[in-house]
GROMACS .gro file of C-alpha atoms in nm:
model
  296
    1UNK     CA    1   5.822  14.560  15.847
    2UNK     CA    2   6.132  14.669  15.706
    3UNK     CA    3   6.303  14.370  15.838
    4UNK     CA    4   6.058  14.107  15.660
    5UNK     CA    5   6.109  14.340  15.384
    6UNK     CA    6   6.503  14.283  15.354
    7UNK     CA    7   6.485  13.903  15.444
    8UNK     CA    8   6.257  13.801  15.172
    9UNK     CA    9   6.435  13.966  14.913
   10UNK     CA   10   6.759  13.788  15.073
   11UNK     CA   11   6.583  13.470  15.057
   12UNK     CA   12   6.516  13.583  14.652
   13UNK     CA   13   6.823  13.679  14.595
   14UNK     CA   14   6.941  13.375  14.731
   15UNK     CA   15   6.718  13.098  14.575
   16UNK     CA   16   6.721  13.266  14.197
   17UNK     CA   17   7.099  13.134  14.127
   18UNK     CA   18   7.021  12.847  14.293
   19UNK     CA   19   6.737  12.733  14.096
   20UNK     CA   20   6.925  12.858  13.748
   21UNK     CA   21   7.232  12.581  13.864
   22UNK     CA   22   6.957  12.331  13.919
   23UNK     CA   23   6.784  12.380  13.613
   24UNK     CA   24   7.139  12.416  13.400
   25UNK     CA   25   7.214  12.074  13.591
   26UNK     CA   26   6.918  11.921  13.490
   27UNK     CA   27   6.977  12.062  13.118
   28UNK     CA   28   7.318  11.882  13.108
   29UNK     CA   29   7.179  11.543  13.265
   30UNK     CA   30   6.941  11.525  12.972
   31UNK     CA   31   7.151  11.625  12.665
   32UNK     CA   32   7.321  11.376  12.514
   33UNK     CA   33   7.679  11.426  12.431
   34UNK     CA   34   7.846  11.332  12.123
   35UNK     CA   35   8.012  11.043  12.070
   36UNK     CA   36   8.365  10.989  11.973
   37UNK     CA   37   8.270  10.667  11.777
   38UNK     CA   38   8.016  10.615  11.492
   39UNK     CA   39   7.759  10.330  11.499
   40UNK     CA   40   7.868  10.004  11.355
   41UNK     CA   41   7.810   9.908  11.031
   42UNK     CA   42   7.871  10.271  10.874
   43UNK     CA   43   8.055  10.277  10.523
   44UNK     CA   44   8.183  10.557  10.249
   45UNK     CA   45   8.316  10.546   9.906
   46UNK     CA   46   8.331  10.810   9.683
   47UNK     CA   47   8.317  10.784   9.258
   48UNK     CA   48   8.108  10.930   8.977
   49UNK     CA   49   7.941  10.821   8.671
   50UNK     CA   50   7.959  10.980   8.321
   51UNK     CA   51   7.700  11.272   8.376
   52UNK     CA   52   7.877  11.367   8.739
   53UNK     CA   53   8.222  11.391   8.532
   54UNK     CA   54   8.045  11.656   8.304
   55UNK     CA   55   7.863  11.806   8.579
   56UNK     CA   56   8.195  11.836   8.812
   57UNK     CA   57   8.012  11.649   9.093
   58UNK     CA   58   8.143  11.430   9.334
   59UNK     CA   59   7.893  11.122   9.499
   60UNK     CA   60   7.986  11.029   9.818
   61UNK     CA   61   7.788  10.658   9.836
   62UNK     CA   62   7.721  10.604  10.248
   63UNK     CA   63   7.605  10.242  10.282
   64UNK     CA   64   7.451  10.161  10.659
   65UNK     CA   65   7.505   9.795  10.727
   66UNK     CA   66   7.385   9.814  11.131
   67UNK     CA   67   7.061   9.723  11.271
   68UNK     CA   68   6.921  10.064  11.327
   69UNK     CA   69   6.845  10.414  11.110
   70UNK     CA   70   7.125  10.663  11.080
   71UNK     CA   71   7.045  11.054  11.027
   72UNK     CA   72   7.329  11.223  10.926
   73UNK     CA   73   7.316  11.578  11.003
   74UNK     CA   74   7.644  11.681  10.820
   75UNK     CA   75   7.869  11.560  10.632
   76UNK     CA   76   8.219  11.687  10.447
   77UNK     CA   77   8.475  11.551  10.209
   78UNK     CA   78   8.822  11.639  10.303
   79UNK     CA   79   9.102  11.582  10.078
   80UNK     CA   80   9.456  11.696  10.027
   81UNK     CA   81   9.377  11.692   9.677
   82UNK     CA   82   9.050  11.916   9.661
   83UNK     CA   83   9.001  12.273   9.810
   84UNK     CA   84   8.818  12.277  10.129
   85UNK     CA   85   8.443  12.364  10.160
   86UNK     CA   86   8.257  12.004  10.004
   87UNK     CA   87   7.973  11.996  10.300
   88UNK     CA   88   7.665  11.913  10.304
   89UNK     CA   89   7.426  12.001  10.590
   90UNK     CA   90   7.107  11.939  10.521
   91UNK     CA   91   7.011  11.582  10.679
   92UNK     CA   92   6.895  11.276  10.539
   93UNK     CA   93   6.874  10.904  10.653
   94UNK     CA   94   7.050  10.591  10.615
   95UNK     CA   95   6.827  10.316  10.676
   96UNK     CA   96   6.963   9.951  10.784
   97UNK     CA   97   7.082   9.771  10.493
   98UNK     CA   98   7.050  10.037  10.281
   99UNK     CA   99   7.248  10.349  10.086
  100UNK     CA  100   7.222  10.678   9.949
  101UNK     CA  101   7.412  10.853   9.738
  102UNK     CA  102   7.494  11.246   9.767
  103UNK     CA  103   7.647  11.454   9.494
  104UNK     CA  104   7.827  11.742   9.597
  105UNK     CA  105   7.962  12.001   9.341
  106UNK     CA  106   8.365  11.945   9.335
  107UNK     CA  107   8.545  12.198   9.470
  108UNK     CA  108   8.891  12.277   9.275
  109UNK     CA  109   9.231  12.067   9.263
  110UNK     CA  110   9.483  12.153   9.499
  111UNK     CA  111   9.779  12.116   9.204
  112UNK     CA  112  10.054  12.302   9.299
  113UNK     CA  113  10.267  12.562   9.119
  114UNK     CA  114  10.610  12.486   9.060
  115UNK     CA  115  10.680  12.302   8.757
  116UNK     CA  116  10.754  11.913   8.819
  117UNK     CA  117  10.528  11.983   9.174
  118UNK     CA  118  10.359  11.652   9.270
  119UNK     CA  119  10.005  11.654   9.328
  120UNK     CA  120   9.930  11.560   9.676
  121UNK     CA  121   9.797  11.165   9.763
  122UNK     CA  122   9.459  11.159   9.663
  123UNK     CA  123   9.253  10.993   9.936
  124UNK     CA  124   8.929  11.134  10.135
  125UNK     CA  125   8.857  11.147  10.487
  126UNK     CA  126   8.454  11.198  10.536
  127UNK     CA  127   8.364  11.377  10.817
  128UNK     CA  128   8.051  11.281  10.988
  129UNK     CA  129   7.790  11.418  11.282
  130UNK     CA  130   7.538  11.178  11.304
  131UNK     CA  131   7.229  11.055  11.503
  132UNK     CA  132   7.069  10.754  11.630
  133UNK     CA  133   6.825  10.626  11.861
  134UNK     CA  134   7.106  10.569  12.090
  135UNK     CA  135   7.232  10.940  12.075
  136UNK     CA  136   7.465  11.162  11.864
  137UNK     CA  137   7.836  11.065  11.703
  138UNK     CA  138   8.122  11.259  11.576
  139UNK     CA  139   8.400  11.128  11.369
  140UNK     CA  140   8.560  11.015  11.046
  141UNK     CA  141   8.548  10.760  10.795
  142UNK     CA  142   8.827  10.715  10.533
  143UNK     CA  143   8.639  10.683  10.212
  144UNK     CA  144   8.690  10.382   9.954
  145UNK     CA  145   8.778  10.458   9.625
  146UNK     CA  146   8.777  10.148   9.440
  147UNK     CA  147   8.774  10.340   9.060
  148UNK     CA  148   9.050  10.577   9.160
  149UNK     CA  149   8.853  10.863   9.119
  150UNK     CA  150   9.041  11.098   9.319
  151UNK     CA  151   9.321  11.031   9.173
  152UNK     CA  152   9.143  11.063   8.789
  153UNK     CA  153   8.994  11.437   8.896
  154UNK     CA  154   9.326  11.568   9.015
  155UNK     CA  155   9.523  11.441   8.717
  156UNK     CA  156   9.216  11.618   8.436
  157UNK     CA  157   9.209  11.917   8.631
  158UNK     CA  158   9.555  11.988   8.712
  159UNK     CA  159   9.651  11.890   8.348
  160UNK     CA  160   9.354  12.133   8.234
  161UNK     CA  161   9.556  12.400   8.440
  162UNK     CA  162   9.889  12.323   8.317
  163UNK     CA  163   9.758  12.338   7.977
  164UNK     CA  164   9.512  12.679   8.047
  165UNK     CA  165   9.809  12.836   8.141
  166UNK     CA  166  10.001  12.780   7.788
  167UNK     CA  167   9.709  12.825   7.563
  168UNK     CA  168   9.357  12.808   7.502
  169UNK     CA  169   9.213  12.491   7.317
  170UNK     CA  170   8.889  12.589   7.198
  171UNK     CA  171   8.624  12.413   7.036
  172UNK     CA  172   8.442  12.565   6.740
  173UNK     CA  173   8.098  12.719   6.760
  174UNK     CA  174   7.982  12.584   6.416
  175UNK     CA  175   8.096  12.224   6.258
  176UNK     CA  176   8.248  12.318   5.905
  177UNK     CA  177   8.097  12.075   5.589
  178UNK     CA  178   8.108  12.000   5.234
  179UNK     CA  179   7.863  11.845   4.995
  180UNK     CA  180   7.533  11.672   5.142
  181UNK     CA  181   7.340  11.361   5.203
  182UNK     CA  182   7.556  11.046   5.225
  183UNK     CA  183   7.808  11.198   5.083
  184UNK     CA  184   7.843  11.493   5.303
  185UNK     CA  185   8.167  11.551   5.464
  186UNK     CA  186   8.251  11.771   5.815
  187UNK     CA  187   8.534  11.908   5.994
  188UNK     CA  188   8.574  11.955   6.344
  189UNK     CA  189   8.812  12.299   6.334
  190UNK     CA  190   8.997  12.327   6.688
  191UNK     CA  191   9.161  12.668   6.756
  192UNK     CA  192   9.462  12.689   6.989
  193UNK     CA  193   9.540  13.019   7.086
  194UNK     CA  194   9.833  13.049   7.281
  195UNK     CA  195   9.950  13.297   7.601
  196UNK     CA  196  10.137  13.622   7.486
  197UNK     CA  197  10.423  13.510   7.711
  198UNK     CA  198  10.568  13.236   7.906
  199UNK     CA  199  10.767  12.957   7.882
  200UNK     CA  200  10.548  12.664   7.902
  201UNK     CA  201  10.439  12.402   7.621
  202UNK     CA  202  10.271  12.097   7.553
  203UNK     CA  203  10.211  11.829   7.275
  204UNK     CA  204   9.853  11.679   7.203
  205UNK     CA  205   9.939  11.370   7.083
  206UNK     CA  206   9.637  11.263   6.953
  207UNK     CA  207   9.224  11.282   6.998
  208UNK     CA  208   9.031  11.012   7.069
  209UNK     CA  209   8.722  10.908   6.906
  210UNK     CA  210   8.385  10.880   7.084
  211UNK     CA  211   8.093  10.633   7.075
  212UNK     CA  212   7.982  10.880   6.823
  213UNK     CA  213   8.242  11.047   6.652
  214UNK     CA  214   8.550  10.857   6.475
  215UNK     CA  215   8.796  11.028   6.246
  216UNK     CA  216   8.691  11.020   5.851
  217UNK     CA  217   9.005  10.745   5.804
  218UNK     CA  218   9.003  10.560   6.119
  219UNK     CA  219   8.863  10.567   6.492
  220UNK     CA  220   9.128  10.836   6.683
  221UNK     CA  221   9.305  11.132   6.513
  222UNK     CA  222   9.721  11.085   6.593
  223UNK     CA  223   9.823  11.463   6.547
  224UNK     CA  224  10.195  11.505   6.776
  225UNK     CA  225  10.098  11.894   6.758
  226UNK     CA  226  10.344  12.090   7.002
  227UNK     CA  227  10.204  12.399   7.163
  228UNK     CA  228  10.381  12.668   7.319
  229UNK     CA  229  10.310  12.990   7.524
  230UNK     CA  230  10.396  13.321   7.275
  231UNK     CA  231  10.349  13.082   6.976
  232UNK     CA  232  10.113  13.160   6.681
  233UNK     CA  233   9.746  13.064   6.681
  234UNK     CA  234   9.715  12.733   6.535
  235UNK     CA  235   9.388  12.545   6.377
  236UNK     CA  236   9.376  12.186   6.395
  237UNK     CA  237   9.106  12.005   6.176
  238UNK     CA  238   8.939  11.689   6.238
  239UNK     CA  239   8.722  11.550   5.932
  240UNK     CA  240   8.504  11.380   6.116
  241UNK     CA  241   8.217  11.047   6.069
  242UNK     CA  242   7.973  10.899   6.222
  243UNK     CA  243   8.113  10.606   6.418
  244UNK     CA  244   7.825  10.413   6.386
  245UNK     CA  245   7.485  10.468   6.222
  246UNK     CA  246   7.258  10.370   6.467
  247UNK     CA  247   6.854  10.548   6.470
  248UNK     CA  248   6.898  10.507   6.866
  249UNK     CA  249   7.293  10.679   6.933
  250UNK     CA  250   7.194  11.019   6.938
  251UNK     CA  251   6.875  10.947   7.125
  252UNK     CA  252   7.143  10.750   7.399
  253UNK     CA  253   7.378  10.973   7.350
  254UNK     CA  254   7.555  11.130   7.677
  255UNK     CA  255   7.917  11.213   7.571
  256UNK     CA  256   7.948  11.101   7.196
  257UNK     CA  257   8.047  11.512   7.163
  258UNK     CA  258   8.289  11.528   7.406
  259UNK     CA  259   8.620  11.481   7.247
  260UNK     CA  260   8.938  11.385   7.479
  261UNK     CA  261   9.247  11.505   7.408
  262UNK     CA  262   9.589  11.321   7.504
  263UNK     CA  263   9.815  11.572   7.620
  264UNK     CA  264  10.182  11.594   7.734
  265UNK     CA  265  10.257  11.896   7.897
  266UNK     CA  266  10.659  12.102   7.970
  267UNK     CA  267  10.573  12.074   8.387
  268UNK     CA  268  10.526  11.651   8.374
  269UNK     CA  269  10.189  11.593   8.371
  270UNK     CA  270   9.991  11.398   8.108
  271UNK     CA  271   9.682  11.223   8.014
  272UNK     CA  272   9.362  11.312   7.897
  273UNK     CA  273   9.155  11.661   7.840
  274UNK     CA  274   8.811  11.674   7.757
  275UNK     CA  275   8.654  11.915   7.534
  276UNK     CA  276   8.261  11.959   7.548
  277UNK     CA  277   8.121  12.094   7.212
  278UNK     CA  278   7.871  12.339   7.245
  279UNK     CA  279   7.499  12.385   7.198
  280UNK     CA  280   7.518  12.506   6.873
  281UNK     CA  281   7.776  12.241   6.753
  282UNK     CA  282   7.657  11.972   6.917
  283UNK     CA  283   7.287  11.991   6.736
  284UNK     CA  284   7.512  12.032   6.394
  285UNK     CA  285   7.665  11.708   6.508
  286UNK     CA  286   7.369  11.527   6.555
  287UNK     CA  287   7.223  11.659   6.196
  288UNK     CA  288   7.545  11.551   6.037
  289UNK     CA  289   7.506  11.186   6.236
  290UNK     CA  290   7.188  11.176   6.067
  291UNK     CA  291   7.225  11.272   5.686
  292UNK     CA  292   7.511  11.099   5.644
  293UNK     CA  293   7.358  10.778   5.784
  294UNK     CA  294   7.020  10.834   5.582
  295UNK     CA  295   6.874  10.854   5.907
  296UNK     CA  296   6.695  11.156   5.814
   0.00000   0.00000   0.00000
């Protein structure tokens, strides 16, 4: 009895691994292994439109050309110009012929610190895990930028940092006025306050006028103000118009209150800096649109 005893549990002891390498076997012969390639037909471009620019998104536009539906599992935006972390991995599926767009927030500029420091080429490699009827795929896609909007984000937001780190431009809560009706006149009253120390500058050369917003003389305001860290506060004021008067521009109206500011900074960058007006302002804006076109 013994003896039985001691061979059956040999016999246990003997078949349990074997069974776990036959059913890990088995588990490896039926899960499909990923790819190096993607499926054909599989596209990328990146860009934004006028609201992502406000809302610091970036839209990846993935355009399936095969003949079968892609799910793509994750997805990330790499770029020697952008911070890492721009993934997205929730799923969502291509079907052929078709496109989606995804909007990821942008992650910030990679710009450098040393004055005269190039910003790095801006191109993106998307990185992709995908899955078809034919299995899973893992690799990369350089992205197509046909607007140059890489290239666009890292010259605003390095030139916003350049600038952020000589002074503050800020816009004012309340729009400043005179008289009323048609003959009502406004002001838009920028406030630059500078850093308490440093040795950086820059020169706003001029603002530009919006679809909504012109200056009271012309369209732009040409101002060649120079700015420089320690320096006193300075106020610049814009008498402002409407550029139009149109009943349906405010109703259309997506960035009529942004104002952009051309700017030369002391490190070598340059171009333009936009300045969102506030809740408050932006209402007083609209009201002035209105009574000085009779709209009211």
């Amino acid at each position: 009895m013994p003896r039985t005893r001691l061979t059956r549990r040999f016999a246990i002891a003997l078949a349990l691994p074997l069974a776990l390498a036959a059913t890990a076997f088995g588990l490896a012969a039926c899960t499909a292994q990923p790819s190096a390639s993607l499926p054909d037909g599989l596209s990328v471009r990146v860009q934004q439109g006028r609201l992502d620019i406000e809302a610091q998104r970036l839209v990846v536009r993935l355009e399936n050309d095969g003949d079968e539906p892609v799910t793509v599992e994750r997805l990330e935006v790499v770029a020697p110009t952008l911070t890492p972390g721009m993934v997205r991995d929730e799923p969502f599926e291509v079907a052929p012929g078709n496109a989606l767009q995804i909007r990821l927030p942008l992650s910030a500029s990679e710009c450098g610190t040393d004055a005269g420091s190039e910003t790095p080429a801006p191109e993106a490699t998307i990185l992709l895990q995908v899955a078809t009827t034919s299995g899973r795929a893992s690799s990369e896609l350089i992205a197509d930028d046909p607007h140059g909007t890489l290239a666009r984000i890292a010259n605003s937001e390095c030139l916003a940092e350049s600038v952020d780190r000589v002074a503050a431009l800020q816009m004012p809560e309340h729009l400043r006025s005179t008289g009323s009706g048609i003959a009502r006149r406004a002001f838009i009253d920028v406030d630059i306050v500078p850093e308490a120390s440093g040795d950086g500058s820059f020169t706003i050369d001029r603002v530009y006028g919006t679809t909504l917003l012109n200056a009271e003389d012309g369209v732009d305001w040409p101002l060649g103000t120079q700015v420089a860290a320690g320096g006193d506060p300075v106020t610049i004021s814009l008498p402002v118009r409407p550029a139009r008067c149109d009943a349906h521009a405010i109703a259309d109206d997506k960035r009529g209150t942004i104002l952009p500011f051309e700017i030369r900074t002391s490190d070598g960058r340059e171009g333009r800096l936009d300045r969102s007006s506030g809740d408050t302002l932006k209402a007083e804006l609209y009201a002035y649109y209105g009574e000085r076109c009779a709209l009211q």
